[in-house]
GROMACS .gro file of C-alpha atoms in nm:
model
  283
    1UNK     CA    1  12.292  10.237   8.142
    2UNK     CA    2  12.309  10.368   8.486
    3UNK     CA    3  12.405  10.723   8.527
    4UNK     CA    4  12.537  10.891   8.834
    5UNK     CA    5  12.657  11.207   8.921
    6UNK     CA    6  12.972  11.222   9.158
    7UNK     CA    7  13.117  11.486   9.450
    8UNK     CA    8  13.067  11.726   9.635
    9UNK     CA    9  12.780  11.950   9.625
   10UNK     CA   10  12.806  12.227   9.284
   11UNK     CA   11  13.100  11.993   9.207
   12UNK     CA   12  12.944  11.694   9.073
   13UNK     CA   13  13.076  11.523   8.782
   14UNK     CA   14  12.891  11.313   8.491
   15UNK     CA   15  12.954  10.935   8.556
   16UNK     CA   16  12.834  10.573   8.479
   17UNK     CA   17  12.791  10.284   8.674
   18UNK     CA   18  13.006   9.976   8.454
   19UNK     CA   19  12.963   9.662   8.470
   20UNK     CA   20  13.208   9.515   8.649
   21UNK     CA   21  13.057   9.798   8.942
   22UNK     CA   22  13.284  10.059   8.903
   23UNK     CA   23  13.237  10.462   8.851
   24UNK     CA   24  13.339  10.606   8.532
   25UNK     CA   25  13.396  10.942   8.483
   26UNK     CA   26  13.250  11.111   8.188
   27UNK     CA   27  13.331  11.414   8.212
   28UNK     CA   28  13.455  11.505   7.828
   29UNK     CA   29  13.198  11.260   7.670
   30UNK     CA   30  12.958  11.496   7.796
   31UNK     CA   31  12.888  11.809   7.994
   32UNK     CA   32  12.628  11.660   8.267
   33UNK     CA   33  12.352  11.417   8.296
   34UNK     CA   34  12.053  11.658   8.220
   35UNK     CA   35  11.892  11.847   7.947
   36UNK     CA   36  12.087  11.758   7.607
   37UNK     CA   37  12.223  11.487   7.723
   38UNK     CA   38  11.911  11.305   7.823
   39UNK     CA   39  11.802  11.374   7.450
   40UNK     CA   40  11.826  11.028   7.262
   41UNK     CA   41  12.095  11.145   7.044
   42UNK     CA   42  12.280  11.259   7.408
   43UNK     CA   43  12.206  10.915   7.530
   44UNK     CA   44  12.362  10.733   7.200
   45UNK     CA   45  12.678  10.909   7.234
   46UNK     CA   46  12.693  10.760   7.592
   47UNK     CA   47  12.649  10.426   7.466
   48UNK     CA   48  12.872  10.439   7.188
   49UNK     CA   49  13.193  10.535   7.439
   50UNK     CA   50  13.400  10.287   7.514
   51UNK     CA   51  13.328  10.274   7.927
   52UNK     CA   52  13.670  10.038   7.997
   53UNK     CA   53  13.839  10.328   7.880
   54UNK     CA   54  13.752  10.600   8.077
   55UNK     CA   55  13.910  10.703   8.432
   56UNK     CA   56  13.754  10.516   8.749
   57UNK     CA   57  13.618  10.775   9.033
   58UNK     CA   58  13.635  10.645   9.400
   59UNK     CA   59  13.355  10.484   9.512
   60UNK     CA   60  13.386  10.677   9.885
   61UNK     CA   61  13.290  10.960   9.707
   62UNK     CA   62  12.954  11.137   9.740
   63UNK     CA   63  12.690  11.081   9.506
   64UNK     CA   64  12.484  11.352   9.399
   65UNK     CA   65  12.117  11.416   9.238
   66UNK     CA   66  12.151  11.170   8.945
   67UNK     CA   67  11.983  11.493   8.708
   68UNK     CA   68  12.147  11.819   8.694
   69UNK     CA   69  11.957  12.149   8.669
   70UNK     CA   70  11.598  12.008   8.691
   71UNK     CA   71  11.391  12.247   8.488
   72UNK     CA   72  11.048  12.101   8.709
   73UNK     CA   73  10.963  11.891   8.968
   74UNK     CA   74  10.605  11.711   8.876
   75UNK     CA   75  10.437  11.516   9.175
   76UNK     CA   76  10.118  11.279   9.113
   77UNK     CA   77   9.932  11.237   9.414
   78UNK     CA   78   9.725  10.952   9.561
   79UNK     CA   79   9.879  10.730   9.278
   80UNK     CA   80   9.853  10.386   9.400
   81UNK     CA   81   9.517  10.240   9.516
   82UNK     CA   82   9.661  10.067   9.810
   83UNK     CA   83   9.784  10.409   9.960
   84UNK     CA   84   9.442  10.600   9.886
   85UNK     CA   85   9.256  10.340  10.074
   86UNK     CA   86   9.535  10.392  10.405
   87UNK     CA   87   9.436  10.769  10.377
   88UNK     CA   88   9.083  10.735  10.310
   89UNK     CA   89   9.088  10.957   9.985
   90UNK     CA   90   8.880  10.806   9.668
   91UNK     CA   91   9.054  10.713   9.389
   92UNK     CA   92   9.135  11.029   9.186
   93UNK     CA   93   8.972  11.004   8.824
   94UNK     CA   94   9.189  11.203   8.688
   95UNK     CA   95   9.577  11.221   8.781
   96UNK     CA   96   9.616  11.456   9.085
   97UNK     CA   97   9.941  11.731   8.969
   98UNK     CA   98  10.105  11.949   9.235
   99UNK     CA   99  10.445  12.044   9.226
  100UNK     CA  100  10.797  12.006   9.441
  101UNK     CA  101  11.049  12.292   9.427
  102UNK     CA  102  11.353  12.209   9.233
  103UNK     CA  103  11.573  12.367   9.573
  104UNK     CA  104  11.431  12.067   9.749
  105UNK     CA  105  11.630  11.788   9.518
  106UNK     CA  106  11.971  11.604   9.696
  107UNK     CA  107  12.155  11.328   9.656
  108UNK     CA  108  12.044  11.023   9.716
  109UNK     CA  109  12.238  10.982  10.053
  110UNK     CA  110  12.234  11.315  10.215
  111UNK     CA  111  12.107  11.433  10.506
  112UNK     CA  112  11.724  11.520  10.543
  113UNK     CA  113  11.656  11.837  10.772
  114UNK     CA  114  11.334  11.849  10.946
  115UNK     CA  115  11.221  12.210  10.870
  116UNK     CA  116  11.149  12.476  11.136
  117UNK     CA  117  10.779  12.462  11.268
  118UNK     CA  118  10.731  12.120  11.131
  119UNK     CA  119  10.478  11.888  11.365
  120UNK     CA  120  10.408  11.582  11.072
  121UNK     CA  121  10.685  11.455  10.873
  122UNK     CA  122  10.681  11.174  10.648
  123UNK     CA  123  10.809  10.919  10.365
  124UNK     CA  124  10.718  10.842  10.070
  125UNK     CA  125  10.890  10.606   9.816
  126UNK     CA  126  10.860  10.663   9.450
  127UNK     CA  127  10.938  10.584   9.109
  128UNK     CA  128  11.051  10.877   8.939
  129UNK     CA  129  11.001  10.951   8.519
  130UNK     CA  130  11.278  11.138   8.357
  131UNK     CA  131  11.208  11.314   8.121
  132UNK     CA  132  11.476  11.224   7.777
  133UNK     CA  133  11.287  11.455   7.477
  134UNK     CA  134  11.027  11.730   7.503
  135UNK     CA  135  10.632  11.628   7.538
  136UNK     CA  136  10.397  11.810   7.443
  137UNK     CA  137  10.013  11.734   7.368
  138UNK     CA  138  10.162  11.339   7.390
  139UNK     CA  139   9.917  11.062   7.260
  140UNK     CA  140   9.968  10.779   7.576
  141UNK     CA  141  10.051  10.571   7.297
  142UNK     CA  142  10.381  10.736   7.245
  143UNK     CA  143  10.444  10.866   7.512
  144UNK     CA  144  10.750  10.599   7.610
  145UNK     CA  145  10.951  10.793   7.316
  146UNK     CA  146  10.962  11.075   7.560
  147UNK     CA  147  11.129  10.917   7.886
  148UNK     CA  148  11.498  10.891   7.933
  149UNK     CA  149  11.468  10.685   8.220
  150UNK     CA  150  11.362  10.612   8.607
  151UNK     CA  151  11.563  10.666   8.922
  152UNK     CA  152  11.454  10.649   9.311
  153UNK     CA  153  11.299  10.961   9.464
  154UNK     CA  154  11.188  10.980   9.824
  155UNK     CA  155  10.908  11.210   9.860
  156UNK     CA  156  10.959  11.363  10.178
  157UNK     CA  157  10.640  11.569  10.316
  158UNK     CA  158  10.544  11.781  10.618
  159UNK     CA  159  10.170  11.630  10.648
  160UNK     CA  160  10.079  11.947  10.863
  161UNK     CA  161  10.186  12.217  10.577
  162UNK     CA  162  10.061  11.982  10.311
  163UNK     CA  163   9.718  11.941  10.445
  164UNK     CA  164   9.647  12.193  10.764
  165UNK     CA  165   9.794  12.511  10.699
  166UNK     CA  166   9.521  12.572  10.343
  167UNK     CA  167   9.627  12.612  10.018
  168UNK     CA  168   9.772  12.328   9.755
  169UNK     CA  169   9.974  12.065   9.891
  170UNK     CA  170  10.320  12.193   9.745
  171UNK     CA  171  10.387  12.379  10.092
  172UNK     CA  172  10.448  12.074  10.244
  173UNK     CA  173  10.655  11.904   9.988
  174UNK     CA  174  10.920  12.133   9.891
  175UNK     CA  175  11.157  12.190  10.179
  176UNK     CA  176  11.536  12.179  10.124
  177UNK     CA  177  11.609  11.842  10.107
  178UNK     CA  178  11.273  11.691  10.091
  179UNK     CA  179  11.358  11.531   9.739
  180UNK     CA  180  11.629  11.267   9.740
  181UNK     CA  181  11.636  11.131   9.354
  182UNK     CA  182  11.917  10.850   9.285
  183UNK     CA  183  12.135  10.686   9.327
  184UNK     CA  184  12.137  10.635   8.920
  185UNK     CA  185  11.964  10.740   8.620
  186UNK     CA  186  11.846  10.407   8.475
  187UNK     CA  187  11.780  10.445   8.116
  188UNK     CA  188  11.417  10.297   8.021
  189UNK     CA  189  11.603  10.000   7.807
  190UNK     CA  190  11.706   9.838   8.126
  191UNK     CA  191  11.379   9.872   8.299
  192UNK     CA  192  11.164   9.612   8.124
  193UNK     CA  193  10.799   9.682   8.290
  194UNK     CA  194  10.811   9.979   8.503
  195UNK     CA  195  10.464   9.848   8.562
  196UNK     CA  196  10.642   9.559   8.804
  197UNK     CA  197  10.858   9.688   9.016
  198UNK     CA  198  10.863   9.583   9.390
  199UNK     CA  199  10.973   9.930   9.642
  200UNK     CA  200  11.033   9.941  10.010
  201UNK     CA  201  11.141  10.168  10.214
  202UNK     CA  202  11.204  10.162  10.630
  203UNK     CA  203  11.309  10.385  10.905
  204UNK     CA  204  11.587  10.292  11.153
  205UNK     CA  205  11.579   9.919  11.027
  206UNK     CA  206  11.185   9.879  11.032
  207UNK     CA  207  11.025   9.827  10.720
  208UNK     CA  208  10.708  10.037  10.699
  209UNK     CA  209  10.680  10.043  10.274
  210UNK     CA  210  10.661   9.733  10.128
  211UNK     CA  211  10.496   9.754   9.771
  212UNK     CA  212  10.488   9.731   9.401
  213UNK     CA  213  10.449   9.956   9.101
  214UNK     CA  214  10.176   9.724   9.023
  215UNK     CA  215   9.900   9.905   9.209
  216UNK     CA  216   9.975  10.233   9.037
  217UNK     CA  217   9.613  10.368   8.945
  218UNK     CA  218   9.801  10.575   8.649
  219UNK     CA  219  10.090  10.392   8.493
  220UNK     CA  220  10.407  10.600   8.310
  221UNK     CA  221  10.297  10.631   8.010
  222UNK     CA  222   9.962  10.754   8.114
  223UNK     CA  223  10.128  11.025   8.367
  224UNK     CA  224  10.354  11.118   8.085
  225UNK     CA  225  10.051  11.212   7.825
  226UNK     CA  226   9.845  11.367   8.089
  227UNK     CA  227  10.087  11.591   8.240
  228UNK     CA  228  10.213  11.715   7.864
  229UNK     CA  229   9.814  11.842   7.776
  230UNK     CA  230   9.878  12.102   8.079
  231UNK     CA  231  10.228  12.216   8.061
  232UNK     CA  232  10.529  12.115   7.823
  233UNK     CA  233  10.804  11.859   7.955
  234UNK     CA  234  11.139  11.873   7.895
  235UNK     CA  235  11.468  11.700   7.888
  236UNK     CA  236  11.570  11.661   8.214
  237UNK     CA  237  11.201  11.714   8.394
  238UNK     CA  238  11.151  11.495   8.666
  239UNK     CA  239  10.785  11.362   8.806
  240UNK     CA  240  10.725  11.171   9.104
  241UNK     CA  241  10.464  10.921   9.054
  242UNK     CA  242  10.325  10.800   9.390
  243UNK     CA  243  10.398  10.594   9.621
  244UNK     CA  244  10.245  10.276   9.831
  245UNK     CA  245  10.061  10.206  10.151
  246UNK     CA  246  10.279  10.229  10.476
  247UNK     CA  247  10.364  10.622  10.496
  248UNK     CA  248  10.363  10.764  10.843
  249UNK     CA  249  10.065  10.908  10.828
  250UNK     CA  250   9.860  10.614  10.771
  251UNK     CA  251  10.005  10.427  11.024
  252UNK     CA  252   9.773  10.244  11.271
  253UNK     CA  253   9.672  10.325  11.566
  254UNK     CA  254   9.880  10.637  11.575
  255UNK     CA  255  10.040  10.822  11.308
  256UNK     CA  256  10.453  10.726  11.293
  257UNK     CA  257  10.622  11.099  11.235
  258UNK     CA  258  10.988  11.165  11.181
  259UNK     CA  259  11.240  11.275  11.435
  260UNK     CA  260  11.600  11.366  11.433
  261UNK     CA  261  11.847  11.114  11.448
  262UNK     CA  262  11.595  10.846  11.237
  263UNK     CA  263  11.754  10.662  10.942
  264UNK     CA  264  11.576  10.572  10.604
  265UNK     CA  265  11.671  10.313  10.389
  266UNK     CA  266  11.458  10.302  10.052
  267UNK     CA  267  11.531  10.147   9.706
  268UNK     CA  268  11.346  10.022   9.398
  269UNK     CA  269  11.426   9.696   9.171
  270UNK     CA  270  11.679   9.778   8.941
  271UNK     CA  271  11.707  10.139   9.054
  272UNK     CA  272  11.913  10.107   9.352
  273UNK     CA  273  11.909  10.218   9.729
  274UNK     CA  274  11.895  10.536   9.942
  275UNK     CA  275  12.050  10.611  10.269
  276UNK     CA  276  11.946  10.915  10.477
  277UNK     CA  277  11.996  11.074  10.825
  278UNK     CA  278  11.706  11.275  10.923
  279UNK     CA  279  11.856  11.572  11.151
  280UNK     CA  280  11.686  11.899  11.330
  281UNK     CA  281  11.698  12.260  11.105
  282UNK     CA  282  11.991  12.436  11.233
  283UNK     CA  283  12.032  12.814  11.081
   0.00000   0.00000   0.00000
């Protein structure tokens, strides 16, 4: 199933992508996509509605964040071998955590603002893991039972915060706006090997991210386990898992930063595509 969430901001209504590429509204099947609903029992009740049957929503209408009320916001850093070696960092032994405030999630095609001071912003495509049941202490080899599903994320960073002004790397990842997740909620059944997926992502028509899920250092399931020995996960959690070679900052010769007025395009196999205008901070 593909999930959506449709209208305007604080307004958004549960929905599902059918198959003849319409938008459903759910709204009376259930109350949102997040928390219960993301439970496997939640997701069942989904799949046992009769989709031809339920109103169609307009397809010029916005789409929000494909989760509602995200309890947490879980990054992994330096996640993909490929994208270490562009920023010189070793490969991490163990997963690298830091965290992206829940204010910063959007929808998938809204504007990203540039925040005030900011000298280094970047991109970063990822595969995001929602969370579908609550993890806790998870063996790796059951972990899978505790996803609900994947969507699109783009990681958006301010490389000077995140790695010049001290501290962790969260102040440079949690700006309003700085994390696009959707368009859909993909639930794991239709994502056979999220182990070999191909994800791009350009700016103003130039492809800069060209990659594959493939060169993950620390697949899903892995993430999933780890995270879940250091805090609990639940229905509805999101984390971030990485993302390829070809972020600004590791451009050659010069660093590539973004500027107002740029356009991203990103998407994932089977996950769908993000649009986004990248304007100035205006109070």
């Amino acid at each position: 199933m593909k999930l959506l969430r449709v209208g305007a901001k604080g307004a958004e209504k549960p929905a599902i992508l059918a198959q003849d590429g319409s938008i459903r509204d759910l709204t009376g099947v259930v109350a949102d996509i997040g928390g219960a609903t993301l439970l496997p029992e939640g997701l069942e009740i989904i799949a046992g509605t009769d989709i031809a049957s339920l109103p169609t929503l307009s397809a010029d209408e916005r789409i929000g964040p494909c989760v509602a009320n995200v309890g947490k916001f879980i990054c992994i850093g330096l996640n993909y071998a490929d994208h270490a070696a562009e920023t010189g960092a070793p490969i991490p032994e163990e997963p690298i955590i830091f965290m992206k405030a829940t204010s910063a999630i959007v929808g998938p095609n809204d504007d990203v603002i540039i925040p005030k001071n900011a000298i280094k912003p970047d991109w970063e495509v990822e595969l995001a893991i929602v969370i579908g049941k609550e993890a806790r202490y998870v063996e790796e080899a059951d972990a899978m039972d505790h996803v609900a599903g994947y969507c699109v994320c783009n990681d958006v960073s301010e490389r000077h915060f995140q790695t010049e002004r001290g501290g962790t790397w969260d102040k440079g990842k949690g700006a309003d706006t700085f994390g696009p997740i959707g368009p859909w909620l993909v639930t794991k059944d239709e994502v056979a090997d999220p182990q070999n997926l191909k994800m791009w992502l350009e700016v103003d028509g130039k492809r800069y991210q060209d990659g594959s899920t493939k060169t993950m250092i620390f697949g899903v399931a892995k993430v999933v386990s780890y995270v879940s020995q250091f805090m609990s996960l639940q229905p509805g959690d999101i984390i971030t898992t990485g993302t390829p070679p070809g972020v600004g900052m590791g451009i050659k010769p010069e660093p590539v930063w973004l500027q107002p007025g740029n356009v991203m395009r990103l998407g994932i196999e089977g996950l769908g595509e993000q649009t986004q205008n990248v304007k100035a901070y205006s109070a």
